[in-house]
CSV table of C-alpha atoms and ligand atoms in Angstrom, one decimal:
chain,number,residue,atom,x,y,z
A,1,MET,CA,0.0,0.0,0.0
A,2,SER,CA,1.6,3.3,-1.0
A,3,ALA,CA,1.6,6.4,1.2
A,4,ALA,CA,-1.6,8.6,1.1
A,5,SER,CA,-3.5,5.8,-0.8
A,6,THR,CA,-6.9,4.6,0.5
A,7,SER,CA,-7.6,0.9,1.1
A,8,SER,CA,-11.1,-0.5,1.6
A,9,TYR,CA,-12.0,-3.3,4.1
A,10,ASP,CA,-15.1,-4.8,5.5
A,11,VAL,CA,-13.8,-4.6,9.1
A,12,ILE,CA,-11.0,-2.6,10.6
A,13,ILE,CA,-9.9,-3.7,14.0
A,14,ALA,CA,-8.0,-0.9,15.8
A,15,GLY,CA,-5.6,-2.6,18.2
A,16,GLY,CA,-3.8,-6.0,18.0
A,17,GLY,CA,-3.7,-6.8,21.7
A,18,ILE,CA,-5.3,-9.9,23.1
A,19,THR,CA,-8.9,-8.9,22.3
A,20,GLY,CA,-8.3,-7.4,18.8
A,21,LEU,CA,-6.4,-10.5,17.6
A,22,THR,CA,-9.0,-12.8,19.1
A,23,LEU,CA,-11.7,-10.9,17.1
A,24,ALA,CA,-9.7,-11.1,13.9
A,25,CYS,CA,-9.2,-14.9,14.3
A,26,ALA,CA,-12.9,-15.4,15.2
A,27,LEU,CA,-14.1,-13.4,12.2
A,28,ASN,CA,-11.9,-15.3,9.8
A,29,ARG,CA,-14.7,-17.8,9.1
A,30,THR,CA,-16.9,-15.0,7.6
A,31,GLY,CA,-14.6,-14.4,4.6
A,32,LEU,CA,-14.9,-10.6,5.3
A,33,ARG,CA,-11.9,-8.5,4.4
A,34,ILE,CA,-10.3,-7.5,7.6
A,35,ALA,CA,-7.4,-5.2,8.7
A,36,VAL,CA,-5.9,-5.3,12.2
A,37,ILE,CA,-3.8,-2.2,13.1
A,38,ASP,CA,-1.3,-2.0,15.9
A,39,GLN,CA,1.6,0.4,16.6
A,40,HIS,CA,3.7,-2.4,18.1
A,41,GLU,CA,4.5,-6.0,17.2
A,42,PRO,CA,4.0,-8.4,20.2
A,43,ARG,CA,7.2,-9.0,22.2
A,44,ALA,CA,9.2,-11.9,20.8
A,45,PHE,CA,9.1,-15.2,22.8
A,46,ALA,CA,12.1,-15.4,25.3
A,47,LYS,CA,13.6,-18.0,27.6
A,48,ASP,CA,12.8,-15.9,30.6
A,49,TYR,CA,9.1,-15.5,31.5
A,50,ALA,CA,7.5,-12.2,30.4
A,51,LEU,CA,6.4,-10.0,33.2
A,52,ARG,CA,2.8,-9.7,31.9
A,53,VAL,CA,0.9,-12.9,32.3
A,54,SER,CA,-2.9,-13.6,32.4
A,55,ALA,CA,-4.9,-16.2,34.2
A,56,ILE,CA,-7.0,-17.5,31.3
A,57,ASN,CA,-10.3,-19.2,32.2
A,58,ARG,CA,-11.9,-22.2,30.5
A,59,ALA,CA,-14.3,-20.2,28.5
A,60,SER,CA,-11.5,-18.2,26.9
A,61,LEU,CA,-9.5,-21.5,26.3
A,62,GLU,CA,-12.5,-22.7,24.3
A,63,VAL,CA,-12.4,-19.6,22.2
A,64,PHE,CA,-8.6,-20.0,21.6
A,65,THR,CA,-9.1,-23.7,20.7
A,66,ALA,CA,-12.0,-22.9,18.3
A,67,VAL,CA,-9.8,-20.4,16.4
A,68,GLY,CA,-6.9,-22.9,16.3
A,69,ALA,CA,-4.5,-20.9,18.4
A,70,PHE,CA,-4.3,-22.9,21.7
A,71,GLU,CA,-2.1,-25.6,20.4
A,72,HIS,CA,0.4,-23.0,19.4
A,73,MET,CA,0.3,-21.4,22.8
A,74,ARG,CA,0.9,-24.8,24.4
A,75,ARG,CA,3.9,-25.3,22.1
A,76,LEU,CA,5.4,-22.0,23.2
A,77,ARG,CA,4.6,-22.2,27.0
A,78,VAL,CA,1.5,-22.4,29.2
A,79,SER,CA,1.1,-23.2,32.9
A,80,ALA,CA,-1.9,-25.1,34.1
A,81,PHE,CA,-3.4,-24.3,37.5
A,82,ARG,CA,-5.5,-26.9,39.2
A,83,GLU,CA,-6.4,-25.2,42.5
A,84,MET,CA,-7.1,-21.8,43.8
A,85,HIS,CA,-6.5,-20.8,47.4
A,86,VAL,CA,-7.8,-17.4,48.6
A,87,TRP,CA,-7.5,-16.1,52.2
A,88,ASP,CA,-7.8,-13.0,54.3
A,89,SER,CA,-4.5,-12.0,56.0
A,90,THR,CA,-6.3,-10.3,58.9
A,91,GLY,CA,-8.3,-13.3,60.1
A,92,VAL,CA,-9.1,-16.9,59.5
A,93,GLY,CA,-11.4,-16.6,56.4
A,94,GLN,CA,-10.3,-18.7,53.5
A,95,ILE,CA,-11.8,-20.4,50.4
A,96,HIS,CA,-10.4,-23.2,48.3
A,97,PHE,CA,-11.3,-24.3,44.8
A,98,ASP,CA,-10.1,-27.7,43.4
A,99,SER,CA,-10.5,-28.7,39.7
A,100,ALA,CA,-10.7,-32.4,40.8
A,101,GLU,CA,-13.9,-31.6,42.9
A,102,LEU,CA,-15.4,-30.2,39.7
A,103,GLY,CA,-14.4,-33.1,37.6
A,104,LEU,CA,-12.0,-30.9,35.6
A,105,ASP,CA,-8.3,-31.4,34.8
A,106,THR,CA,-7.5,-27.7,35.3
A,107,LEU,CA,-9.2,-24.5,36.4
A,108,GLY,CA,-7.3,-22.6,33.7
A,109,TYR,CA,-3.9,-21.6,32.5
A,110,ILE,CA,-1.4,-18.9,33.3
A,111,ILE,CA,-0.2,-17.6,29.9
A,112,GLU,CA,2.2,-14.8,29.1
A,113,ASN,CA,0.4,-12.1,27.2
A,114,ASN,CA,2.9,-12.1,24.4
A,115,VAL,CA,2.5,-15.9,24.0
A,116,ILE,CA,-1.3,-15.4,23.5
A,117,GLN,CA,-0.7,-12.6,21.0
A,118,LEU,CA,2.0,-14.5,19.1
A,119,ALA,CA,-0.2,-17.6,18.7
A,120,LEU,CA,-3.3,-15.5,17.6
A,121,LEU,CA,-1.1,-13.4,15.3
A,122,ASP,CA,0.2,-16.6,13.6
A,123,ARG,CA,-3.4,-17.5,12.7
A,124,VAL,CA,-4.0,-13.9,11.5
A,125,GLN,CA,-1.0,-14.1,9.2
A,126,GLN,CA,-2.2,-17.4,7.7
A,127,SER,CA,-5.5,-15.8,6.8
A,128,GLU,CA,-5.9,-14.8,3.2
A,129,THR,CA,-8.6,-12.3,4.0
A,130,THR,CA,-6.8,-10.5,6.9
A,131,ASP,CA,-4.0,-7.9,6.7
A,132,TRP,CA,-1.8,-7.2,9.7
A,133,LEU,CA,-0.8,-3.5,9.5
A,134,CYS,CA,2.0,-3.1,12.0
A,135,PRO,CA,3.8,-0.9,12.9
A,136,ALA,CA,1.0,1.6,12.2
A,137,GLU,CA,-0.5,4.2,14.4
A,138,ILE,CA,-4.0,5.4,14.2
A,139,GLU,CA,-4.1,9.2,14.2
A,140,SER,CA,-7.8,9.9,13.8
A,141,LEU,CA,-11.2,8.7,12.5
A,142,ALA,CA,-13.7,10.4,10.2
A,143,ILE,CA,-17.2,9.1,10.9
A,144,SER,CA,-20.3,9.8,8.9
A,145,GLU,CA,-23.5,7.8,8.2
A,146,GLU,CA,-22.1,6.7,4.8
A,147,MET,CA,-18.5,6.1,5.6
A,148,LYS,CA,-16.1,5.2,8.3
A,149,GLN,CA,-12.5,6.2,7.7
A,150,VAL,CA,-9.2,5.7,9.6
A,151,ARG,CA,-6.2,7.9,9.1
A,152,LEU,CA,-2.8,6.6,10.1
A,153,THR,CA,0.0,8.8,11.2
A,154,ASP,CA,2.0,8.0,8.1
A,155,GLY,CA,-0.8,9.5,6.0
A,156,ARG,CA,-2.5,6.2,4.8
A,157,MET,CA,-6.3,6.1,4.8
A,158,LEU,CA,-8.4,3.0,5.3
A,159,THR,CA,-12.2,2.7,5.0
A,160,ALA,CA,-14.5,0.0,6.3
A,161,ARG,CA,-18.2,-0.8,7.0
A,162,LEU,CA,-17.3,-1.6,10.6
A,163,ILE,CA,-14.5,-0.2,12.8
A,164,VAL,CA,-13.9,-2.0,16.1
A,165,GLY,CA,-12.1,-0.2,18.9
A,166,ALA,CA,-9.9,-2.9,20.5
A,167,ASP,CA,-7.3,-0.2,21.3
A,168,GLY,CA,-7.3,-0.3,25.1
A,169,THR,CA,-7.9,2.1,27.8
A,170,ASN,CA,-7.0,5.2,25.9
A,171,SER,CA,-9.0,4.1,22.8
A,172,VAL,CA,-8.8,6.6,19.9
A,173,VAL,CA,-11.9,4.9,18.4
A,174,ARG,CA,-13.9,5.4,21.6
A,175,LYS,CA,-13.0,9.1,21.6
A,176,ALA,CA,-14.0,9.5,18.0
A,177,MET,CA,-17.4,7.9,18.9
A,178,GLY,CA,-17.8,10.7,21.5
A,179,ILE,CA,-18.0,8.0,24.3
A,180,GLU,CA,-16.4,8.7,27.6
A,181,LEU,CA,-14.8,6.1,29.8
A,182,VAL,CA,-14.8,7.6,33.3
A,183,ARG,CA,-11.9,5.7,34.7
A,184,LYS,CA,-11.8,6.0,38.5
A,185,PRO,CA,-8.2,5.4,39.7
A,186,TYR,CA,-7.8,3.1,42.7
A,187,GLN,CA,-4.8,5.2,43.8
A,188,GLN,CA,-3.0,1.9,43.6
A,189,ARG,CA,-0.5,0.2,41.2
A,190,ALA,CA,0.2,-3.5,40.7
A,191,ILE,CA,3.8,-4.6,40.9
A,192,VAL,CA,4.5,-7.6,38.7
A,193,CYS,CA,7.6,-9.9,38.6
A,194,THR,CA,8.6,-13.5,38.5
A,195,VAL,CA,9.9,-15.1,41.7
A,196,ALA,CA,11.2,-18.5,42.9
A,197,THR,CA,10.0,-19.8,46.3
A,198,GLU,CA,11.4,-22.2,48.7
A,199,TYR,CA,8.4,-24.6,48.5
A,200,GLU,CA,6.6,-25.9,45.4
A,201,HIS,CA,3.6,-23.9,44.2
A,202,GLN,CA,1.5,-27.1,43.8
A,203,LEU,CA,-0.1,-25.9,40.6
A,204,THR,CA,-2.2,-23.6,42.8
A,205,ALA,CA,-3.1,-19.9,42.2
A,206,TRP,CA,-2.6,-18.3,45.6
A,207,GLN,CA,-4.3,-15.0,46.6
A,208,CYS,CA,-3.9,-13.2,49.8
A,209,PHE,CA,-6.1,-10.2,50.7
A,210,LEU,CA,-4.0,-7.8,52.7
A,211,PRO,CA,-5.5,-4.4,54.0
A,212,SER,CA,-2.9,-2.7,51.8
A,213,GLY,CA,-4.2,-4.6,48.7
A,214,PRO,CA,-4.4,-8.1,47.2
A,215,LEU,CA,-1.3,-10.2,46.5
A,216,ALA,CA,-1.4,-13.1,44.0
A,217,LEU,CA,1.2,-15.8,43.3
A,218,LEU,CA,0.4,-17.5,40.0
A,219,PRO,CA,2.1,-20.9,39.3
A,220,LEU,CA,4.4,-21.1,36.2
A,221,ALA,CA,5.4,-24.4,34.5
A,222,ASP,CA,9.1,-24.2,35.5
A,223,GLY,CA,8.2,-24.0,39.2
A,224,SER,CA,8.5,-20.2,39.6
A,225,CYS,CA,5.6,-17.9,40.3
A,226,SER,CA,4.4,-14.7,38.6
A,227,ILE,CA,3.3,-12.2,41.2
A,228,VAL,CA,0.7,-9.4,41.1
A,229,TRP,CA,0.9,-7.2,44.2
A,230,SER,CA,-1.5,-4.3,44.4
A,231,LEU,CA,-0.4,-1.5,46.8
A,232,ASP,CA,-1.0,2.2,47.4
A,233,GLU,CA,1.2,4.6,45.3
A,234,THR,CA,3.6,5.4,48.2
A,235,ARG,CA,4.1,1.7,49.1
A,236,VAL,CA,4.7,0.9,45.5
A,237,GLU,CA,7.5,3.6,45.3
A,238,GLN,CA,9.1,2.1,48.4
A,239,MET,CA,8.8,-1.5,47.2
A,240,MET,CA,10.2,-0.6,43.7
A,241,ALA,CA,13.2,1.2,45.3
A,242,LEU,CA,14.2,-1.9,47.4
A,243,ASP,CA,17.1,-4.1,46.2
A,244,ASP,CA,16.1,-7.7,45.3
A,245,ALA,CA,16.9,-9.2,48.6
A,246,ALA,CA,15.0,-6.7,50.6
A,247,PHE,CA,12.0,-6.9,48.2
A,248,ALA,CA,12.1,-10.7,48.4
A,249,GLU,CA,11.9,-10.5,52.2
A,250,GLN,CA,9.0,-8.0,52.2
A,251,LEU,CA,7.1,-10.2,49.7
A,252,GLY,CA,7.7,-13.4,51.7
A,253,GLU,CA,6.4,-11.8,54.8
A,254,ALA,CA,3.4,-10.3,53.1
A,255,PHE,CA,2.6,-13.8,51.8
A,256,GLU,CA,3.0,-15.2,55.3
A,257,TYR,CA,5.7,-17.5,54.0
A,258,ARG,CA,3.0,-19.9,52.7
A,259,LEU,CA,5.5,-21.0,50.1
A,260,GLY,CA,8.5,-20.5,52.4
A,261,SER,CA,11.0,-17.7,51.6
A,262,VAL,CA,11.2,-16.0,48.3
A,263,LYS,CA,14.6,-16.9,46.8
A,264,MET,CA,14.8,-15.1,43.5
A,265,VAL,CA,13.2,-12.0,42.0
A,266,SER,CA,13.2,-10.9,38.4
A,267,ALA,CA,13.1,-7.3,37.2
A,268,ARG,CA,9.9,-5.6,38.4
A,269,ALA,CA,7.3,-3.4,36.7
A,270,ALA,CA,4.3,-1.5,38.1
A,271,PHE,CA,1.0,-0.7,36.4
A,272,PRO,CA,-1.6,1.9,37.5
A,273,LEU,CA,-5.0,0.4,38.4
A,274,GLY,CA,-8.4,1.9,37.8
A,275,HIS,CA,-12.0,0.9,36.9
A,276,GLY,CA,-14.6,2.2,34.6
A,277,HIS,CA,-17.2,1.2,32.1
A,278,VAL,CA,-18.7,2.9,29.0
A,279,ASP,CA,-22.4,3.5,28.7
A,280,ARG,CA,-22.6,2.4,25.1
A,281,TYR,CA,-20.5,-0.2,23.2
A,282,VAL,CA,-21.9,0.4,19.7
A,283,GLN,CA,-23.0,2.9,17.1
A,284,GLN,CA,-23.8,2.4,13.5
A,285,GLY,CA,-20.7,0.7,12.0
A,286,LEU,CA,-18.7,1.1,15.2
A,287,ALA,CA,-18.1,-1.2,18.2
A,288,LEU,CA,-15.9,-1.2,21.3
A,289,ILE,CA,-14.4,-4.4,22.9
A,290,GLY,CA,-12.1,-5.2,25.8
A,291,ASP,CA,-10.3,-2.5,27.8
A,292,ALA,CA,-11.5,0.1,25.3
A,293,ALA,CA,-15.0,-0.5,26.8
A,294,HIS,CA,-14.2,-1.5,30.5
A,295,ASN,CA,-11.4,-1.6,33.0
A,296,ILE,CA,-11.5,-3.7,36.1
A,297,HIS,CA,-9.2,-4.5,39.1
A,298,PRO,CA,-6.9,-7.4,38.2
A,299,LEU,CA,-7.6,-9.1,41.6
A,300,ALA,CA,-9.7,-11.8,40.0
A,301,GLY,CA,-7.7,-11.9,36.8
A,302,GLN,CA,-10.7,-11.3,34.6
A,303,GLY,CA,-10.0,-8.2,32.3
A,304,ALA,CA,-8.5,-10.2,29.4
A,305,ASN,CA,-11.1,-12.9,29.8
A,306,LEU,CA,-14.0,-10.4,29.5
A,307,GLY,CA,-12.3,-8.9,26.4
A,308,ILE,CA,-12.0,-12.4,24.8
A,309,MET,CA,-15.7,-13.0,25.5
A,310,ASP,CA,-16.6,-9.7,23.9
A,311,ALA,CA,-14.5,-10.6,20.8
A,312,ALA,CA,-16.2,-14.0,20.5
A,313,CYS,CA,-19.6,-12.6,21.0
A,314,LEU,CA,-19.2,-9.7,18.4
A,315,ALA,CA,-17.8,-12.2,15.9
A,316,ASP,CA,-20.8,-14.5,16.4
A,317,VAL,CA,-23.2,-11.6,15.9
A,318,VAL,CA,-21.5,-10.4,12.8
A,319,ALA,CA,-21.0,-13.9,11.3
A,320,ASP,CA,-24.7,-14.8,11.9
A,321,ALA,CA,-25.9,-11.7,10.2
A,322,SER,CA,-23.5,-11.9,7.3
A,323,ARG,CA,-24.3,-15.6,6.7
A,324,VAL,CA,-28.0,-14.7,6.1
A,325,GLN,CA,-27.0,-11.5,4.2
A,326,ARG,CA,-28.4,-9.2,6.8
A,327,GLN,CA,-26.8,-5.8,7.6
A,328,TRP,CA,-24.0,-7.1,9.8
A,329,SER,CA,-22.6,-3.6,10.6
A,330,ALA,CA,-26.0,-2.0,11.3
A,331,LEU,CA,-26.7,-0.6,14.7
A,332,HIS,CA,-29.6,-3.0,15.4
A,333,THR,CA,-27.3,-5.9,14.6
A,334,LEU,CA,-24.4,-4.6,16.8
A,335,ARG,CA,-26.8,-4.0,19.7
A,336,LYS,CA,-27.2,-7.7,20.0
A,337,TYR,CA,-23.5,-7.8,21.0
A,338,GLU,CA,-24.0,-5.0,23.4
A,339,ARG,CA,-27.0,-6.5,25.0
A,340,SER,CA,-25.3,-9.8,25.5
A,341,ARG,CA,-22.0,-8.5,27.0
A,342,LYS,CA,-22.8,-5.3,28.9
A,343,GLY,CA,-24.5,-7.0,31.9
A,344,ASP,CA,-21.7,-9.5,32.5
A,345,ASN,CA,-19.0,-7.0,32.2
A,346,ARG,CA,-20.7,-4.5,34.5
A,347,LEU,CA,-21.4,-7.2,37.1
A,348,MET,CA,-17.7,-8.1,37.1
A,349,GLU,CA,-16.6,-4.5,37.4
A,350,THR,CA,-19.0,-3.9,40.3
A,351,THR,CA,-18.1,-7.2,42.1
A,352,MET,CA,-14.3,-6.4,41.8
A,353,THR,CA,-14.7,-2.9,43.1
A,354,GLY,CA,-16.9,-4.3,46.0
A,355,PHE,CA,-14.1,-6.9,46.8
A,356,LYS,CA,-11.4,-4.2,46.6
A,357,TYR,CA,-13.4,-2.1,49.1
A,358,LEU,CA,-14.4,-5.0,51.4
A,359,PHE,CA,-10.9,-6.5,51.6
A,360,GLY,CA,-8.9,-3.3,51.2
A,361,ASN,CA,-9.1,-2.0,54.8
A,362,ASP,CA,-8.7,-3.1,58.4
A,363,ASN,CA,-12.0,-1.9,59.8
A,364,PRO,CA,-12.8,-4.6,62.5
A,365,PHE,CA,-16.5,-4.9,61.5
A,366,LEU,CA,-15.5,-5.5,57.8
A,367,THR,CA,-12.8,-7.9,58.9
A,368,GLU,CA,-15.3,-10.0,60.8
A,369,ILE,CA,-17.8,-9.9,57.9
A,370,ARG,CA,-15.3,-11.0,55.3
A,371,ASN,CA,-13.9,-13.8,57.5
A,372,ILE,CA,-17.3,-15.2,58.2
A,373,GLY,CA,-18.2,-14.7,54.5
A,374,LEU,CA,-15.2,-16.5,53.1
A,375,ASN,CA,-15.7,-19.5,55.5
A,376,VAL,CA,-19.5,-19.7,54.8
A,377,VAL,CA,-18.9,-19.6,51.1
A,378,ASP,CA,-16.2,-22.3,51.4
A,379,HIS,CA,-18.8,-24.6,53.1
A,380,ALA,CA,-21.8,-23.6,51.1
A,381,GLY,CA,-22.0,-25.7,47.9
A,382,PRO,CA,-24.3,-23.6,45.7
A,383,ILE,CA,-22.7,-20.2,46.4
A,384,LYS,CA,-19.2,-21.7,46.0
A,385,GLN,CA,-20.4,-23.3,42.7
A,386,MET,CA,-21.7,-20.0,41.5
A,387,LEU,CA,-18.3,-18.3,42.3
A,388,ILE,CA,-16.4,-20.9,40.6
A,389,ASN,CA,-18.6,-20.8,37.6
A,390,GLN,CA,-17.9,-17.1,37.3
A,391,ALA,CA,-14.2,-17.6,37.6
A,392,LEU,CA,-14.3,-20.3,34.9
A,393,GLY,CA,-16.1,-18.0,32.6
A,394,GLY,CA,-19.6,-19.3,32.9
A,395,HIS,CA,-19.1,-23.1,32.8
B,1,FAD,C1,-1.1,-6.2,36.5
B,1,FAD,C2,-2.2,-6.7,35.7
B,1,FAD,C3,-2.5,-8.1,35.7
B,1,FAD,C4,-3.6,-8.6,35.0
B,1,FAD,N1,-3.9,-9.9,35.0
B,1,FAD,C5,-4.9,-10.4,34.4
B,1,FAD,C6,-5.2,-11.8,34.4
B,1,FAD,O1,-4.6,-12.6,35.1
B,1,FAD,N2,-6.3,-12.3,33.7
B,1,FAD,C7,-7.0,-11.4,32.9
B,1,FAD,O2,-7.9,-11.9,32.2
B,1,FAD,N3,-6.7,-10.1,32.8
B,1,FAD,C8,-5.7,-9.6,33.5
B,1,FAD,N4,-5.4,-8.3,33.4
B,1,FAD,C9,-6.1,-7.4,32.5
B,1,FAD,C10,-5.6,-7.6,31.0
B,1,FAD,O3,-4.2,-7.4,31.0
B,1,FAD,C11,-6.3,-6.6,30.1
B,1,FAD,O4,-7.7,-6.6,30.4
B,1,FAD,C12,-6.1,-6.9,28.6
B,1,FAD,O5,-4.7,-7.1,28.3
B,1,FAD,C13,-6.7,-5.9,27.7
B,1,FAD,O6,-6.5,-6.3,26.4
B,1,FAD,P1,-7.0,-5.4,25.2
B,1,FAD,O7,-6.6,-6.1,23.9
B,1,FAD,O8,-8.5,-5.0,25.3
B,1,FAD,O9,-6.2,-4.0,25.3
B,1,FAD,P2,-4.6,-3.7,25.3
B,1,FAD,O10,-3.9,-4.8,25.8
B,1,FAD,O11,-4.5,-2.4,25.9
B,1,FAD,O12,-4.3,-3.7,23.7
B,1,FAD,C14,-4.6,-2.5,22.9
B,1,FAD,C15,-3.7,-2.5,21.7
B,1,FAD,O13,-4.1,-1.4,20.9
B,1,FAD,C16,-2.9,-0.8,20.4
B,1,FAD,N5,-3.2,0.6,20.2
B,1,FAD,C17,-3.7,1.5,21.1
B,1,FAD,N6,-3.8,2.7,20.5
B,1,FAD,C18,-3.4,2.6,19.2
B,1,FAD,C19,-3.3,3.5,18.1
B,1,FAD,N7,-3.7,4.8,18.2
B,1,FAD,N8,-2.8,3.0,17.0
B,1,FAD,C20,-2.4,1.7,16.8
B,1,FAD,N9,-2.5,0.8,17.8
B,1,FAD,C21,-3.0,1.2,19.0
B,1,FAD,C22,-1.8,-1.0,21.5
B,1,FAD,O14,-0.5,-1.0,21.0
B,1,FAD,C23,-2.2,-2.4,22.1
B,1,FAD,O15,-1.5,-3.5,21.4
B,1,FAD,C24,-4.3,-7.7,34.1
B,1,FAD,C25,-4.1,-6.4,34.1
B,1,FAD,C26,-3.0,-5.8,34.9
B,1,FAD,C27,-2.7,-4.4,34.8
């Protein structure tokens, strides 16, 4: 494509993160002409674990399997987790989920974000109807009833019947739609890194609720763990400034030495946390998916899973309409996607904010409530089943 030329597609997907690439793969069956645009290639696969990993639930795994990408992820590197152990550091409340009790082999997999992207991108690059435009940055959109147009910073213009914003929290597509994501900061950041612990992780995802914020240790296939430790801004600054030995000591103590001492720590990174949800996901010829539409706290590891479900649902709606030659980019068609996803996404955002508040302080009354609550849930079959169903992605 030469500079300043205009290319026409049926669908333009702005953003080749996890959700944008999932959508591109899921739409491949329609035969529509698709462009996926991203400013960065996914990070190359490396011997050391990437710092960004996601706990991927069973519903998302089904989507990855259906689009033919999961086997590739497996060949690169995935880490199964069979159990989940959640407890409150200020009391005796705890809850335990075991895949064996559910008749399942795993509860899900911990997968590096770049491994997910690389496997999905491989499918995209094998598609004869999809173009991967990267590196390419979207500068602006021109939207009218008749035409939807994307301008790239290098001057190229693309037009399509449907433009999907999968371009994350600061979505350019969302702004062009005039839709606001009121993102409320939690005044916290999440520190992520890979650690080795004295004792084995037992293929268990461990989560400890501390008054200062949740701390998760996620099991990796080589025996190490990926951590996500949410803390207030000032504590994050202090923790990031520590040398590796002092950080490992603080981490082990915060985790109550459940896996013994922390013996090795990789490089660390910290990500700001916030939550928010748009009021509308769709307009005529336009749709938002993933973090472009909703942000949630990572404490239950659900953000990417919700985005993957958005992508699968939007692809189904478009594919169904296109198969029977209905107007697949029309507002009334896209509304089906919005109706089907908005409730689930809002429920998850509200639940995570509630959890964050309930567990994120040491008020004695709330401490008592949550300890009783966790233990009641752990012994109450139906409620526990409901929670586990939600964590598995509705299975
Ligand atoms: C610490 C942490 C831990 C997490 N753990 C989990 C977990 O265990 N499980 C889980 O399900 N979720 C988890 N999440 C959430 C998850 O990471 C996100 O929800 C998910 O990555 C969002 O994917 P996305 O594709 O919607 O957006 P993004 O990942 O933000 O992708 C957007 C893409 O669009 C591109 N882009 C943006 N603007 C432009 C532009 N103008 N031009 C071209 N390209 C553009 C970007 O380069 C990017 O590749 C976690 C989040 C954090 C912060």
